[in-house]
Amino acid sequence: MTGVDLTLNIAGPGTRSYAFVIDWHIRLLLSAAWLLVATVGLQVKVTWRTHDGLLSVLPAAIIYFLYHPVVEVITRGQTPGKRMAGVRILGRDGSQPSITALLLRNVFRLIDSLPATYLVGLTTCFLTRQRVRLGDIAAGTLLVLDNAAAEGSLLRIERLAARSHLSLDALELVDQVLERWDSLESASRGQIARSLLCRLDPAADGRALEDLGDGKLRAMLQAHLGSAAAADHV
């Protein structure tokens, strides 16, 4: 679209991934919370086969798989994860997306998530000028930076990129996690940090990471950004 880059700051793959990771933890916790209520409060067995499955696994699955379309329609394009990442969904002309566009975008999520870890969607983000996945192309939507804080992070990333060995998308994702570290619950940020560290270093010992506290995990993420990161994320 002509001129869109001049009026809208389009979110990169790193910010997009950060928002998704937050939302993934939220829907996972909501699903797990329902299973806990079902098994402890309602005294039903967790199963697919019997009548108890209608009160246990089925509602949990509905919460997990319909989280994005339902929440995006209700909030008109900004899930809790997107809000924390400082991004929102807009139409290509900068307008609020329609309900039809939001639902269509989520239908294509099934394709973007193939074959695993959203490989199709992330690949499309890298190959398209406006950094969109197939769902955005079909729905005519963009994921854009929503606030001044998010815009400021772009300037910080440019400075860090010159001193870090990470790829730009990985650099952006680590920066987003560290920027919002104090606003995340301890258990959530620890799990996010461990997942991210394993992604950055596939040879990392997952069991050893489980024994590390918040301070050490944060320091390890900062080390991946390079020496310039310490002052920015203290």
PDB file of C-alpha atoms in Angstrom:
ATOM      1  CA  MET A   1       0.000   0.000   0.000  1.00  0.00           C
ATOM      2  CA  THR A   2       1.407   3.360  -1.006  1.00  0.00           C
ATOM      3  CA  GLY A   3       2.624   5.447   1.913  1.00  0.00           C
ATOM      4  CA  VAL A   4       1.688   3.010   4.672  1.00  0.00           C
ATOM      5  CA  ASP A   5       5.240   2.944   6.047  1.00  0.00           C
ATOM      6  CA  LEU A   6       5.124   6.720   6.417  1.00  0.00           C
ATOM      7  CA  THR A   7       1.979   6.725   8.542  1.00  0.00           C
ATOM      8  CA  LEU A   8       2.027   3.412  10.382  1.00  0.00           C
ATOM      9  CA  ASN A   9       4.952   1.832  12.199  1.00  0.00           C
ATOM     10  CA  ILE A  10       4.594  -1.823  11.278  1.00  0.00           C
ATOM     11  CA  ALA A  11       5.589  -4.352  13.938  1.00  0.00           C
ATOM     12  CA  GLY A  12       8.435  -6.700  13.112  1.00  0.00           C
ATOM     13  CA  PRO A  13       8.592 -10.488  13.596  1.00  0.00           C
ATOM     14  CA  GLY A  14      10.200 -10.102  17.030  1.00  0.00           C
ATOM     15  CA  THR A  15       7.432  -7.905  18.454  1.00  0.00           C
ATOM     16  CA  ARG A  16       4.819 -10.119  16.796  1.00  0.00           C
ATOM     17  CA  SER A  17       6.397 -13.212  18.388  1.00  0.00           C
ATOM     18  CA  TYR A  18       6.565 -11.539  21.796  1.00  0.00           C
ATOM     19  CA  ALA A  19       2.839 -10.693  21.701  1.00  0.00           C
ATOM     20  CA  PHE A  20       2.005 -14.251  20.662  1.00  0.00           C
ATOM     21  CA  VAL A  21       4.113 -15.773  23.456  1.00  0.00           C
ATOM     22  CA  ILE A  22       2.270 -13.684  26.059  1.00  0.00           C
ATOM     23  CA  ASP A  23      -1.138 -14.611  24.641  1.00  0.00           C
ATOM     24  CA  TRP A  24      -0.107 -18.255  24.434  1.00  0.00           C
ATOM     25  CA  HIS A  25       0.689 -18.312  28.147  1.00  0.00           C
ATOM     26  CA  ILE A  26      -2.613 -16.591  28.963  1.00  0.00           C
ATOM     27  CA  ARG A  27      -4.764 -19.056  27.026  1.00  0.00           C
ATOM     28  CA  LEU A  28      -2.760 -21.983  28.381  1.00  0.00           C
ATOM     29  CA  LEU A  29      -3.300 -20.782  31.954  1.00  0.00           C
ATOM     30  CA  LEU A  30      -7.022 -20.191  31.324  1.00  0.00           C
ATOM     31  CA  SER A  31      -7.417 -23.692  29.914  1.00  0.00           C
ATOM     32  CA  ALA A  32      -5.485 -25.197  32.809  1.00  0.00           C
ATOM     33  CA  ALA A  33      -7.578 -23.186  35.284  1.00  0.00           C
ATOM     34  CA  TRP A  34     -10.776 -24.665  33.840  1.00  0.00           C
ATOM     35  CA  LEU A  35      -9.362 -28.196  34.058  1.00  0.00           C
ATOM     36  CA  LEU A  36      -8.541 -27.528  37.712  1.00  0.00           C
ATOM     37  CA  VAL A  37     -12.062 -26.256  38.388  1.00  0.00           C
ATOM     38  CA  ALA A  38     -13.553 -29.255  36.597  1.00  0.00           C
ATOM     39  CA  THR A  39     -11.469 -31.872  38.383  1.00  0.00           C
ATOM     40  CA  VAL A  40     -11.441 -30.308  41.856  1.00  0.00           C
ATOM     41  CA  GLY A  41     -14.597 -28.204  42.005  1.00  0.00           C
ATOM     42  CA  LEU A  42     -16.940 -30.274  39.826  1.00  0.00           C
ATOM     43  CA  GLN A  43     -15.309 -33.613  40.634  1.00  0.00           C
ATOM     44  CA  VAL A  44     -15.236 -34.831  37.034  1.00  0.00           C
ATOM     45  CA  LYS A  45     -12.600 -36.937  35.336  1.00  0.00           C
ATOM     46  CA  VAL A  46     -10.400 -35.467  32.612  1.00  0.00           C
ATOM     47  CA  THR A  47     -11.285 -37.582  29.590  1.00  0.00           C
ATOM     48  CA  TRP A  48     -12.306 -37.369  25.945  1.00  0.00           C
ATOM     49  CA  ARG A  49     -14.599 -40.376  25.876  1.00  0.00           C
ATOM     50  CA  THR A  50     -17.220 -40.142  28.624  1.00  0.00           C
ATOM     51  CA  HIS A  51     -19.790 -37.516  29.514  1.00  0.00           C
ATOM     52  CA  ASP A  52     -17.198 -35.971  31.850  1.00  0.00           C
ATOM     53  CA  GLY A  53     -15.275 -34.888  28.759  1.00  0.00           C
ATOM     54  CA  LEU A  54     -18.014 -32.360  28.000  1.00  0.00           C
ATOM     55  CA  LEU A  55     -17.304 -30.709  31.348  1.00  0.00           C
ATOM     56  CA  SER A  56     -13.512 -31.006  31.368  1.00  0.00           C
ATOM     57  CA  VAL A  57     -11.427 -31.323  28.214  1.00  0.00           C
ATOM     58  CA  LEU A  58     -13.917 -29.861  25.701  1.00  0.00           C
ATOM     59  CA  PRO A  59     -14.330 -26.448  27.442  1.00  0.00           C
ATOM     60  CA  ALA A  60     -10.565 -26.249  27.974  1.00  0.00           C
ATOM     61  CA  ALA A  61      -9.980 -26.920  24.273  1.00  0.00           C
ATOM     62  CA  ILE A  62     -12.568 -24.290  23.308  1.00  0.00           C
ATOM     63  CA  ILE A  63     -10.856 -21.711  25.538  1.00  0.00           C
ATOM     64  CA  TYR A  64      -7.459 -22.535  24.055  1.00  0.00           C
ATOM     65  CA  PHE A  65      -8.390 -22.541  20.381  1.00  0.00           C
ATOM     66  CA  LEU A  66     -10.977 -19.729  20.357  1.00  0.00           C
ATOM     67  CA  TYR A  67      -8.997 -17.336  22.568  1.00  0.00           C
ATOM     68  CA  HIS A  68      -7.588 -15.272  19.695  1.00  0.00           C
ATOM     69  CA  PRO A  69     -10.722 -14.821  17.549  1.00  0.00           C
ATOM     70  CA  VAL A  70     -12.998 -14.091  20.506  1.00  0.00           C
ATOM     71  CA  VAL A  71     -10.664 -11.680  22.304  1.00  0.00           C
ATOM     72  CA  GLU A  72      -9.647  -9.892  19.081  1.00  0.00           C
ATOM     73  CA  VAL A  73     -13.293  -9.348  18.129  1.00  0.00           C
ATOM     74  CA  ILE A  74     -14.171  -8.061  21.608  1.00  0.00           C
ATOM     75  CA  THR A  75     -11.171  -5.713  21.789  1.00  0.00           C
ATOM     76  CA  ARG A  76     -11.244  -4.831  18.077  1.00  0.00           C
ATOM     77  CA  GLY A  77      -7.722  -5.994  17.411  1.00  0.00           C
ATOM     78  CA  GLN A  78      -5.734  -5.882  20.655  1.00  0.00           C
ATOM     79  CA  THR A  79      -5.350  -8.946  22.840  1.00  0.00           C
ATOM     80  CA  PRO A  80      -3.615  -8.659  26.242  1.00  0.00           C
ATOM     81  CA  GLY A  81      -0.401  -9.920  24.647  1.00  0.00           C
ATOM     82  CA  LYS A  82      -0.594  -7.325  21.880  1.00  0.00           C
ATOM     83  CA  ARG A  83      -1.294  -4.590  24.430  1.00  0.00           C
ATOM     84  CA  MET A  84       1.774  -5.561  26.452  1.00  0.00           C
ATOM     85  CA  ALA A  85       3.872  -5.648  23.294  1.00  0.00           C
ATOM     86  CA  GLY A  86       2.566  -2.220  22.272  1.00  0.00           C
ATOM     87  CA  VAL A  87       0.909  -3.368  19.039  1.00  0.00           C
ATOM     88  CA  ARG A  88      -2.585  -3.631  17.591  1.00  0.00           C
ATOM     89  CA  ILE A  89      -4.319  -4.861  14.447  1.00  0.00           C
ATOM     90  CA  LEU A  90      -5.470  -2.219  11.962  1.00  0.00           C
ATOM     91  CA  GLY A  91      -6.783  -2.196   8.425  1.00  0.00           C
ATOM     92  CA  ARG A  92      -4.412  -1.238   5.619  1.00  0.00           C
ATOM     93  CA  ASP A  93      -5.872   2.269   5.614  1.00  0.00           C
ATOM     94  CA  GLY A  94      -5.311   2.643   9.370  1.00  0.00           C
ATOM     95  CA  SER A  95      -8.968   2.030  10.272  1.00  0.00           C
ATOM     96  CA  GLN A  96     -10.351  -0.353  12.883  1.00  0.00           C
ATOM     97  CA  PRO A  97     -10.596  -3.866  11.416  1.00  0.00           C
ATOM     98  CA  SER A  98     -14.065  -5.284  10.836  1.00  0.00           C
ATOM     99  CA  ILE A  99     -15.287  -8.377  12.647  1.00  0.00           C
ATOM    100  CA  THR A 100     -15.183 -10.256   9.332  1.00  0.00           C
ATOM    101  CA  ALA A 101     -11.534  -9.286   8.812  1.00  0.00           C
ATOM    102  CA  LEU A 102     -10.586 -10.378  12.333  1.00  0.00           C
ATOM    103  CA  LEU A 103     -12.319 -13.740  11.951  1.00  0.00           C
ATOM    104  CA  LEU A 104     -10.781 -14.323   8.513  1.00  0.00           C
ATOM    105  CA  ARG A 105      -7.358 -13.459   9.904  1.00  0.00           C
ATOM    106  CA  ASN A 106      -7.795 -16.151  12.549  1.00  0.00           C
ATOM    107  CA  VAL A 107      -9.045 -18.782  10.108  1.00  0.00           C
ATOM    108  CA  PHE A 108      -5.745 -18.407   8.249  1.00  0.00           C
ATOM    109  CA  ARG A 109      -3.928 -18.860  11.568  1.00  0.00           C
ATOM    110  CA  LEU A 110      -4.348 -22.592  10.942  1.00  0.00           C
ATOM    111  CA  ILE A 111      -2.190 -22.264   7.818  1.00  0.00           C
ATOM    112  CA  ASP A 112       0.271 -19.761   9.285  1.00  0.00           C
ATOM    113  CA  SER A 113       1.001 -22.135  12.185  1.00  0.00           C
ATOM    114  CA  LEU A 114       2.119 -24.959   9.862  1.00  0.00           C
ATOM    115  CA  PRO A 115       4.114 -27.135  10.084  1.00  0.00           C
ATOM    116  CA  ALA A 116       5.037 -26.053  13.627  1.00  0.00           C
ATOM    117  CA  THR A 117       6.075 -22.943  15.598  1.00  0.00           C
ATOM    118  CA  TYR A 118       4.315 -20.679  13.065  1.00  0.00           C
ATOM    119  CA  LEU A 119       6.964 -21.353  10.445  1.00  0.00           C
ATOM    120  CA  VAL A 120       4.741 -20.390   7.492  1.00  0.00           C
ATOM    121  CA  GLY A 121       3.592 -17.169   9.143  1.00  0.00           C
ATOM    122  CA  LEU A 122       7.063 -16.090  10.237  1.00  0.00           C
ATOM    123  CA  THR A 123       8.532 -16.885   6.831  1.00  0.00           C
ATOM    124  CA  THR A 124       5.867 -14.745   5.172  1.00  0.00           C
ATOM    125  CA  CYS A 125       6.646 -11.910   7.601  1.00  0.00           C
ATOM    126  CA  PHE A 126      10.284 -11.947   6.510  1.00  0.00           C
ATOM    127  CA  LEU A 127       9.465 -12.074   2.804  1.00  0.00           C
ATOM    128  CA  THR A 128       6.773  -9.380   2.608  1.00  0.00           C
ATOM    129  CA  ARG A 129       7.561  -5.659   2.642  1.00  0.00           C
ATOM    130  CA  GLN A 130       4.902  -4.919   5.256  1.00  0.00           C
ATOM    131  CA  ARG A 131       5.944  -7.897   7.406  1.00  0.00           C
ATOM    132  CA  VAL A 132       2.546  -9.595   7.354  1.00  0.00           C
ATOM    133  CA  ARG A 133       1.525 -13.230   7.601  1.00  0.00           C
ATOM    134  CA  LEU A 134      -0.958 -14.959   5.284  1.00  0.00           C
ATOM    135  CA  GLY A 135      -3.840 -14.143   7.632  1.00  0.00           C
ATOM    136  CA  ASP A 136      -3.098 -10.423   7.343  1.00  0.00           C
ATOM    137  CA  ILE A 137      -2.861 -10.630   3.555  1.00  0.00           C
ATOM    138  CA  ALA A 138      -6.239 -12.387   3.322  1.00  0.00           C
ATOM    139  CA  ALA A 139      -7.941 -10.057   5.820  1.00  0.00           C
ATOM    140  CA  GLY A 140      -6.306  -6.828   4.617  1.00  0.00           C
ATOM    141  CA  THR A 141      -4.847  -6.076   8.032  1.00  0.00           C
ATOM    142  CA  LEU A 142      -1.528  -4.945   9.497  1.00  0.00           C
ATOM    143  CA  LEU A 143       0.057  -5.358  12.918  1.00  0.00           C
ATOM    144  CA  VAL A 144       1.321  -1.904  13.901  1.00  0.00           C
ATOM    145  CA  LEU A 145       3.108  -0.321  16.833  1.00  0.00           C
ATOM    146  CA  ASP A 146       0.561   1.292  19.077  1.00  0.00           C
ATOM    147  CA  ASN A 147       2.347   3.711  21.382  1.00  0.00           C
ATOM    148  CA  ALA A 148       5.337   5.950  21.892  1.00  0.00           C
ATOM    149  CA  ALA A 149       7.059   3.417  24.129  1.00  0.00           C
ATOM    150  CA  ALA A 150       6.969   0.849  21.357  1.00  0.00           C
ATOM    151  CA  GLU A 151       8.309   3.398  18.871  1.00  0.00           C
ATOM    152  CA  GLY A 152      11.123   4.236  21.262  1.00  0.00           C
ATOM    153  CA  SER A 153      12.101   0.572  21.395  1.00  0.00           C
ATOM    154  CA  LEU A 154      12.881   0.725  17.673  1.00  0.00           C
ATOM    155  CA  LEU A 155      15.548   3.337  18.291  1.00  0.00           C
ATOM    156  CA  ARG A 156      17.010   1.222  21.065  1.00  0.00           C
ATOM    157  CA  ILE A 157      17.070  -1.856  18.813  1.00  0.00           C
ATOM    158  CA  GLU A 158      18.961   0.043  16.133  1.00  0.00           C
ATOM    159  CA  ARG A 159      21.619   0.907  18.701  1.00  0.00           C
ATOM    160  CA  LEU A 160      21.784  -2.644  20.066  1.00  0.00           C
ATOM    161  CA  ALA A 161      21.915  -4.255  16.624  1.00  0.00           C
ATOM    162  CA  ALA A 162      25.406  -2.862  16.037  1.00  0.00           C
ATOM    163  CA  ARG A 163      26.741  -4.639  19.124  1.00  0.00           C
ATOM    164  CA  SER A 164      24.820  -7.910  19.238  1.00  0.00           C
ATOM    165  CA  HIS A 165      25.384 -11.214  17.431  1.00  0.00           C
ATOM    166  CA  LEU A 166      21.642 -11.918  17.268  1.00  0.00           C
ATOM    167  CA  SER A 167      19.517 -11.720  14.155  1.00  0.00           C
ATOM    168  CA  LEU A 168      17.210  -8.714  14.049  1.00  0.00           C
ATOM    169  CA  ASP A 169      14.040 -10.651  14.874  1.00  0.00           C
ATOM    170  CA  ALA A 170      15.696 -12.459  17.815  1.00  0.00           C
ATOM    171  CA  LEU A 171      17.192  -9.172  19.012  1.00  0.00           C
ATOM    172  CA  GLU A 172      13.779  -7.511  18.931  1.00  0.00           C
ATOM    173  CA  LEU A 173      12.141 -10.363  20.833  1.00  0.00           C
ATOM    174  CA  VAL A 174      14.785 -10.389  23.604  1.00  0.00           C
ATOM    175  CA  ASP A 175      14.556  -6.609  23.884  1.00  0.00           C
ATOM    176  CA  GLN A 176      10.761  -6.750  24.255  1.00  0.00           C
ATOM    177  CA  VAL A 177      10.967  -9.342  27.021  1.00  0.00           C
ATOM    178  CA  LEU A 178      13.580  -7.355  28.959  1.00  0.00           C
ATOM    179  CA  GLU A 179      11.723  -4.069  28.456  1.00  0.00           C
ATOM    180  CA  ARG A 180       8.597  -5.509  30.118  1.00  0.00           C
ATOM    181  CA  TRP A 181      10.368  -7.790  32.589  1.00  0.00           C
ATOM    182  CA  ASP A 182       9.159  -6.047  35.752  1.00  0.00           C
ATOM    183  CA  SER A 183       5.532  -5.967  34.562  1.00  0.00           C
ATOM    184  CA  LEU A 184       5.400  -9.752  34.062  1.00  0.00           C
ATOM    185  CA  GLU A 185       4.558 -12.169  36.858  1.00  0.00           C
ATOM    186  CA  SER A 186       7.606 -14.019  38.139  1.00  0.00           C
ATOM    187  CA  ALA A 187       6.452 -17.472  37.016  1.00  0.00           C
ATOM    188  CA  SER A 188       5.455 -16.249  33.554  1.00  0.00           C
ATOM    189  CA  ARG A 189       8.636 -14.300  32.858  1.00  0.00           C
ATOM    190  CA  GLY A 190      10.762 -17.202  34.062  1.00  0.00           C
ATOM    191  CA  GLN A 191       9.023 -19.586  31.685  1.00  0.00           C
ATOM    192  CA  ILE A 192       9.264 -17.112  28.814  1.00  0.00           C
ATOM    193  CA  ALA A 193      12.964 -16.490  29.521  1.00  0.00           C
ATOM    194  CA  ARG A 194      13.776 -20.211  29.592  1.00  0.00           C
ATOM    195  CA  SER A 195      11.906 -20.844  26.340  1.00  0.00           C
ATOM    196  CA  LEU A 196      13.679 -17.932  24.696  1.00  0.00           C
ATOM    197  CA  LEU A 197      17.127 -18.966  25.935  1.00  0.00           C
ATOM    198  CA  CYS A 198      16.592 -22.475  24.547  1.00  0.00           C
ATOM    199  CA  ARG A 199      15.616 -20.930  21.220  1.00  0.00           C
ATOM    200  CA  LEU A 200      18.699 -18.725  21.161  1.00  0.00           C
ATOM    201  CA  ASP A 201      20.976 -21.603  22.141  1.00  0.00           C
ATOM    202  CA  PRO A 202      19.585 -25.025  21.122  1.00  0.00           C
ATOM    203  CA  ALA A 203      22.467 -26.676  22.980  1.00  0.00           C
ATOM    204  CA  ALA A 204      21.382 -25.119  26.293  1.00  0.00           C
ATOM    205  CA  ASP A 205      20.612 -27.499  29.169  1.00  0.00           C
ATOM    206  CA  GLY A 206      16.873 -27.120  29.823  1.00  0.00           C
ATOM    207  CA  ARG A 207      17.126 -28.766  33.241  1.00  0.00           C
ATOM    208  CA  ALA A 208      19.898 -26.401  34.307  1.00  0.00           C
ATOM    209  CA  LEU A 209      17.774 -23.427  33.243  1.00  0.00           C
ATOM    210  CA  GLU A 210      14.909 -24.674  35.436  1.00  0.00           C
ATOM    211  CA  ASP A 211      17.128 -24.205  38.502  1.00  0.00           C
ATOM    212  CA  LEU A 212      18.012 -20.585  37.682  1.00  0.00           C
ATOM    213  CA  GLY A 213      16.281 -17.650  39.348  1.00  0.00           C
ATOM    214  CA  ASP A 214      14.896 -14.479  37.779  1.00  0.00           C
ATOM    215  CA  GLY A 215      18.094 -12.503  38.203  1.00  0.00           C
ATOM    216  CA  LYS A 216      20.296 -15.055  36.439  1.00  0.00           C
ATOM    217  CA  LEU A 217      17.785 -15.569  33.610  1.00  0.00           C
ATOM    218  CA  ARG A 218      17.574 -11.829  33.058  1.00  0.00           C
ATOM    219  CA  ALA A 219      21.358 -11.505  33.029  1.00  0.00           C
ATOM    220  CA  MET A 220      21.639 -14.274  30.441  1.00  0.00           C
ATOM    221  CA  LEU A 221      19.161 -12.518  28.158  1.00  0.00           C
ATOM    222  CA  GLN A 222      21.053  -9.243  28.585  1.00  0.00           C
ATOM    223  CA  ALA A 223      24.291 -11.031  27.678  1.00  0.00           C
ATOM    224  CA  HIS A 224      22.778 -12.055  24.354  1.00  0.00           C
ATOM    225  CA  LEU A 225      22.073  -8.408  23.561  1.00  0.00           C
ATOM    226  CA  GLY A 226      25.672  -7.385  24.155  1.00  0.00           C
ATOM    227  CA  SER A 227      27.329  -4.905  26.489  1.00  0.00           C
ATOM    228  CA  ALA A 228      25.019  -2.077  25.447  1.00  0.00           C
ATOM    229  CA  ALA A 229      21.985  -3.809  26.937  1.00  0.00           C
ATOM    230  CA  ALA A 230      22.797  -3.452  30.645  1.00  0.00           C
ATOM    231  CA  ALA A 231      22.247   0.280  30.857  1.00  0.00           C
ATOM    232  CA  ASP A 232      18.994   0.111  28.890  1.00  0.00           C
ATOM    233  CA  HIS A 233      17.321  -2.625  30.922  1.00  0.00           C
ATOM    234  CA  VAL A 234      18.429  -2.066  34.509  1.00  0.00           C
TER     235      VAL A 234
END
